XYZ file of C-alpha atoms in Angstrom:
358
model
C 85.602 -27.994 60.551
C 87.909 -29.951 57.979
C 85.500 -31.529 56.159
C 83.604 -28.005 55.985
C 86.660 -25.629 54.958
C 88.624 -28.727 52.869
C 87.687 -28.611 49.956
C 91.234 -31.364 48.283
C 90.146 -33.270 45.702
C 86.237 -34.085 45.672
C 85.294 -30.610 47.357
C 83.556 -29.326 50.777
C 83.004 -33.151 51.073
C 80.392 -31.205 54.188
C 78.184 -30.352 51.559
C 78.062 -33.996 49.758
C 76.223 -34.971 53.057
C 74.180 -32.370 52.757
C 73.521 -33.242 49.922
C 72.373 -37.059 51.282
C 70.355 -35.560 53.872
C 68.251 -33.903 51.691
C 67.590 -36.930 49.148
C 66.837 -38.998 52.831
C 64.458 -36.739 53.514
C 62.878 -36.086 50.595
C 62.299 -40.213 49.911
C 61.243 -40.012 54.154
C 59.084 -37.477 52.968
C 57.220 -39.248 50.682
C 57.248 -42.582 52.404
C 55.499 -40.056 54.979
C 53.055 -39.444 52.536
C 51.923 -42.569 50.952
C 51.802 -44.829 54.148
C 49.957 -42.078 56.228
C 47.657 -39.588 53.890
C 44.383 -39.948 54.177
C 44.274 -41.161 50.422
C 39.734 -41.425 50.434
C 39.420 -38.150 51.877
C 41.103 -36.126 49.279
C 41.821 -38.288 46.109
C 43.075 -35.797 44.036
C 44.717 -33.051 45.571
C 46.598 -36.796 47.471
C 47.085 -38.118 43.927
C 48.816 -34.442 42.804
C 51.308 -33.978 45.541
C 52.232 -38.086 45.352
C 53.272 -38.007 41.889
C 55.064 -35.091 42.822
C 57.144 -36.605 45.070
C 57.522 -39.285 43.697
C 59.649 -37.166 40.315
C 61.504 -34.975 43.170
C 62.346 -38.635 45.111
C 63.253 -39.670 41.732
C 64.850 -35.958 40.252
C 67.071 -36.509 43.693
C 68.381 -39.561 42.710
C 69.750 -38.902 39.307
C 70.641 -35.279 41.099
C 72.506 -36.824 43.381
C 75.056 -39.577 41.034
C 75.565 -36.552 39.284
C 77.135 -34.535 42.049
C 78.801 -38.366 43.086
C 80.539 -38.354 39.766
C 81.498 -35.674 38.715
C 82.349 -35.094 42.653
C 83.756 -38.398 42.364
C 85.605 -39.787 39.482
C 85.062 -37.589 36.426
C 88.664 -36.206 35.315
C 88.489 -33.662 32.332
C 89.631 -30.777 31.608
C 87.558 -27.160 30.674
C 88.921 -24.355 28.943
C 89.251 -22.124 32.465
C 89.808 -24.593 34.337
C 87.990 -24.228 36.619
C 85.871 -26.406 38.224
C 86.360 -29.768 40.370
C 87.487 -32.578 37.949
C 89.725 -29.988 35.562
C 91.408 -29.970 39.002
C 91.532 -32.661 39.945
C 92.813 -33.722 36.290
C 95.499 -31.268 37.310
C 97.103 -33.123 40.641
C 96.680 -36.508 38.634
C 98.529 -35.842 35.140
C 100.749 -32.642 35.365
C 104.066 -32.705 36.585
C 105.960 -29.278 36.793
C 109.864 -28.832 36.639
C 111.548 -26.451 38.880
C 110.775 -23.801 37.175
C 107.259 -24.341 36.994
C 107.335 -25.981 33.189
C 105.756 -29.217 32.158
C 108.898 -31.151 30.806
C 111.700 -32.390 32.283
C 114.326 -31.107 35.447
C 116.956 -29.244 32.429
C 120.843 -29.068 33.412
C 121.846 -24.919 33.732
C 124.618 -26.442 31.567
C 124.009 -27.094 28.491
C 125.886 -31.342 26.730
C 128.430 -30.836 24.726
C 127.184 -31.273 21.755
C 123.772 -30.443 22.225
C 121.289 -27.799 20.208
C 118.556 -26.744 22.494
C 115.540 -25.842 20.572
C 113.001 -23.998 22.776
C 109.038 -24.039 22.141
C 108.130 -20.595 24.538
C 103.855 -20.665 23.792
C 100.798 -20.659 26.155
C 98.449 -23.159 27.216
C 98.780 -24.784 23.962
C 102.311 -25.145 23.810
C 101.623 -26.853 27.353
C 99.457 -29.880 26.086
C 96.103 -28.428 28.655
C 94.389 -31.705 28.584
C 96.741 -33.737 27.140
C 97.206 -36.088 28.849
C 100.037 -37.760 27.699
C 102.837 -35.795 27.263
C 104.096 -36.896 24.880
C 100.943 -36.715 22.812
C 101.804 -32.699 21.850
C 104.139 -31.891 19.413
C 106.981 -30.351 20.897
C 107.205 -34.029 22.667
C 106.259 -35.745 18.838
C 109.155 -33.681 17.307
C 111.803 -34.767 19.932
C 111.335 -38.321 18.781
C 112.281 -37.491 15.161
C 114.866 -35.841 16.170
C 115.502 -38.786 18.131
C 115.037 -41.662 15.292
C 117.575 -39.549 13.739
C 120.408 -39.004 15.947
C 119.307 -41.941 17.907
C 119.432 -42.878 22.246
C 121.682 -39.472 22.427
C 119.954 -37.238 20.773
C 122.306 -33.856 19.435
C 118.837 -32.347 19.411
C 117.358 -31.507 23.253
C 113.719 -30.254 22.520
C 112.240 -27.978 25.869
C 108.862 -27.454 26.024
C 108.574 -23.600 27.968
C 104.893 -22.802 28.214
C 103.007 -21.749 31.167
C 99.098 -21.438 30.954
C 97.845 -18.428 30.393
C 101.471 -16.946 29.910
C 100.649 -13.844 26.758
C 103.500 -12.255 25.065
C 104.638 -9.689 28.113
C 105.134 -12.370 29.811
C 106.757 -14.449 28.020
C 110.301 -11.421 27.165
C 112.195 -12.051 30.218
C 111.340 -16.225 29.998
C 113.210 -16.524 26.492
C 115.902 -14.605 27.423
C 116.865 -16.414 30.243
C 116.484 -19.308 28.779
C 119.233 -18.538 26.460
C 121.793 -16.536 28.858
C 121.638 -18.714 31.481
C 120.250 -22.543 29.621
C 122.183 -21.919 26.854
C 118.852 -22.316 24.344
C 120.367 -22.548 21.084
C 116.417 -21.441 19.280
C 113.351 -20.324 20.665
C 110.118 -21.563 18.434
C 107.721 -18.744 20.202
C 104.334 -20.341 19.908
C 101.702 -17.316 18.805
C 98.371 -17.376 20.158
C 95.891 -15.093 18.803
C 95.203 -14.128 22.644
C 98.982 -13.570 23.163
C 98.113 -9.815 22.787
C 94.784 -9.336 24.741
C 96.883 -7.894 27.817
C 97.182 -4.974 26.007
C 93.527 -4.696 25.294
C 90.841 -2.556 27.456
C 88.659 -4.374 30.176
C 86.418 -2.990 32.812
C 84.083 -5.190 35.708
C 81.259 -5.613 33.852
C 83.832 -6.969 30.065
C 86.408 -8.742 31.781
C 87.668 -12.174 29.155
C 90.230 -12.588 30.965
C 88.319 -13.603 33.999
C 86.519 -16.234 33.940
C 82.676 -16.520 34.446
C 81.565 -17.161 37.867
C 77.736 -16.914 39.332
C 77.249 -13.652 42.220
C 75.202 -15.692 44.751
C 76.540 -19.146 44.054
C 79.587 -21.019 45.194
C 80.131 -23.909 42.416
C 83.008 -25.232 44.963
C 79.831 -26.592 46.865
C 78.233 -29.105 43.797
C 80.771 -29.903 40.899
C 76.756 -30.914 39.223
C 76.167 -27.153 39.297
C 78.655 -26.721 38.503
C 78.849 -28.387 35.009
C 75.162 -27.272 34.692
C 76.661 -23.749 34.783
C 79.855 -24.687 32.710
C 77.413 -26.195 29.920
C 74.069 -24.359 29.589
C 75.113 -20.825 30.747
C 78.335 -19.918 30.050
C 78.987 -20.178 26.551
C 75.428 -16.855 26.427
C 77.868 -14.661 28.639
C 79.103 -11.477 26.672
C 83.290 -12.420 28.002
C 82.608 -15.821 26.509
C 80.273 -15.223 22.945
C 82.319 -11.892 22.061
C 85.734 -13.007 23.575
C 87.188 -13.701 19.155
C 85.005 -10.473 18.156
C 87.783 -8.447 21.761
C 90.576 -10.162 20.028
C 89.393 -8.798 16.590
C 88.979 -5.511 17.591
C 92.358 -5.193 19.640
C 94.335 -5.812 16.531
C 92.013 -3.716 14.032
C 93.361 -0.695 16.856
C 96.636 0.997 15.578
C 97.640 1.767 18.796
C 97.225 -1.510 20.233
C 98.569 -3.549 17.377
C 101.551 -0.863 17.085
C 102.555 -1.877 20.968
C 102.522 -5.070 20.622
C 104.257 -5.366 18.052
C 107.207 -3.630 19.961
C 106.036 -6.064 22.705
C 107.225 -9.255 20.106
C 109.991 -6.898 18.416
C 111.785 -7.209 21.708
C 111.974 -11.104 21.445
C 112.763 -10.973 18.302
C 115.847 -8.584 19.628
C 116.665 -10.159 22.671
C 116.982 -13.366 20.196
C 119.578 -11.467 17.906
C 121.767 -9.362 20.143
C 122.177 -13.428 22.037
C 122.556 -15.564 19.052
C 119.815 -17.663 18.642
C 117.588 -18.189 16.322
C 114.298 -17.452 16.519
C 111.234 -19.380 14.709
C 107.657 -18.488 15.208
C 104.517 -21.388 14.670
C 101.359 -19.059 14.630
C 99.132 -21.902 16.277
C 95.429 -21.665 15.547
C 92.118 -21.183 17.303
C 90.385 -24.601 16.778
C 87.063 -23.987 17.186
C 85.450 -19.494 17.330
C 82.432 -17.713 17.605
C 81.177 -14.238 17.020
C 81.303 -12.035 13.296
C 84.302 -10.378 13.280
C 87.286 -12.720 14.058
C 89.348 -13.156 10.354
C 91.645 -16.103 11.567
C 92.867 -16.253 7.343
C 93.500 -12.752 7.505
C 94.366 -11.767 11.509
C 97.228 -14.923 11.180
C 98.189 -13.630 7.861
C 98.942 -10.099 8.766
C 100.769 -11.376 11.880
C 103.145 -13.396 9.017
C 103.581 -10.477 7.647
C 105.461 -8.706 10.179
C 107.091 -11.973 10.808
C 108.855 -11.816 7.728
C 108.868 -9.207 7.318
C 111.880 -9.611 10.363
C 113.597 -11.949 8.887
C 111.834 -14.306 11.083
C 111.061 -17.291 9.235
C 107.567 -18.973 10.526
C 104.986 -21.455 9.521
C 100.404 -20.462 10.069
C 99.586 -23.695 10.867
C 95.105 -23.134 10.378
C 95.606 -24.618 6.588
C 96.770 -28.149 7.962
C 93.371 -28.046 10.404
C 91.283 -27.073 6.939
C 90.350 -30.371 6.175
C 89.405 -32.038 9.963
C 85.924 -31.290 12.144
C 86.562 -28.969 14.718
C 84.841 -32.003 16.915
C 87.422 -34.197 16.472
C 90.376 -31.864 17.416
C 89.391 -30.275 20.349
C 89.912 -31.351 24.117
C 86.546 -32.204 24.814
C 82.944 -30.121 25.201
C 83.468 -27.789 26.891
C 87.756 -26.707 25.809
C 88.496 -25.780 22.814
C 92.231 -26.428 23.285
C 93.772 -28.677 21.210
C 94.080 -32.593 21.370
C 96.857 -34.530 20.780
C 95.480 -35.924 17.206
C 95.792 -31.752 16.558
C 99.310 -31.663 18.223
C 99.858 -34.515 16.049
C 99.508 -32.236 12.763
C 101.132 -29.479 14.566
C 104.166 -31.763 15.227
C 104.311 -32.791 10.707
C 103.911 -29.587 10.136
C 106.525 -27.852 11.954
C 108.800 -30.432 11.501
C 108.135 -30.510 7.563
C 108.634 -26.421 7.473
C 111.533 -25.905 9.635
C 113.810 -29.443 10.649
C 113.093 -32.248 8.480
C 115.864 -33.035 5.859
C 116.349 -31.655 3.513
C 116.526 -33.978 0.411
C 119.083 -34.028 -2.103
């Protein structure tokens, strides 16, 4: 029963045993056919059946190799984090503090003489798919502060990001960080999907819900899971039209007005508590559809924050000279990789923190 129901880090192991049984059964049947089939009586049909059995045996061997690789060896993320290699990646490469953030533990009492800067965001700031946390833009910015201040930096950069967070989920944590942890500055790491909780969804079209097949449990076969995510998922309407869905949301006056109110709540919280608020606009590296226009959308967001006296840095232009394929984690994961984080860190540093030269 343990083998049957416990998926663990390697999926349902009983399924793997069954795949082996099916493969060995096919090999045995192929051997028996060539050993006992009377080829002299039906040579044409015997040749056809024999070739088919050999082909299926070779295909089964390749499938079993792929199944073994993705079940036991592959460690890589995908955009949804649902595959077995992705779950294994998170188990191996992420360590969370007591508050559930991918960062060191923070003392409630702020050390004397230290300025705390909390970067609040979603999976982009979290470093989804970035194996070494030190490669994230938040950690790179901390390193730059350390180079200026020495081993006892006067600035503590806090990565307060969680995958799946949108603007509504960030409001209460921002207030708590300022109130309980004495955060002096909040940097809102805004991604255009932070609006998605306000957008219309239905049973037939729900981009927030990862697309899954209706009649097969992908946990049963990591190989079929990979094929599904490479071939089928990109063609699903909720994935193919995702960015157009976001663009339609921003274009809707009622939704945009409500989202402005959400962002205004964050602005007001920071102002009421005397904390500095800055904003960085993190772009999607890969987009699809016809309605999503990064430049126009980021321009409208920048105008909103500037109208509210909030410093904002649009990071989309710094990626213009780079191929998107060289900036994403992998083919199945469109999150920014270590190079993109490096570019983000440099741009944020120059915009907000670089020492002013006389």
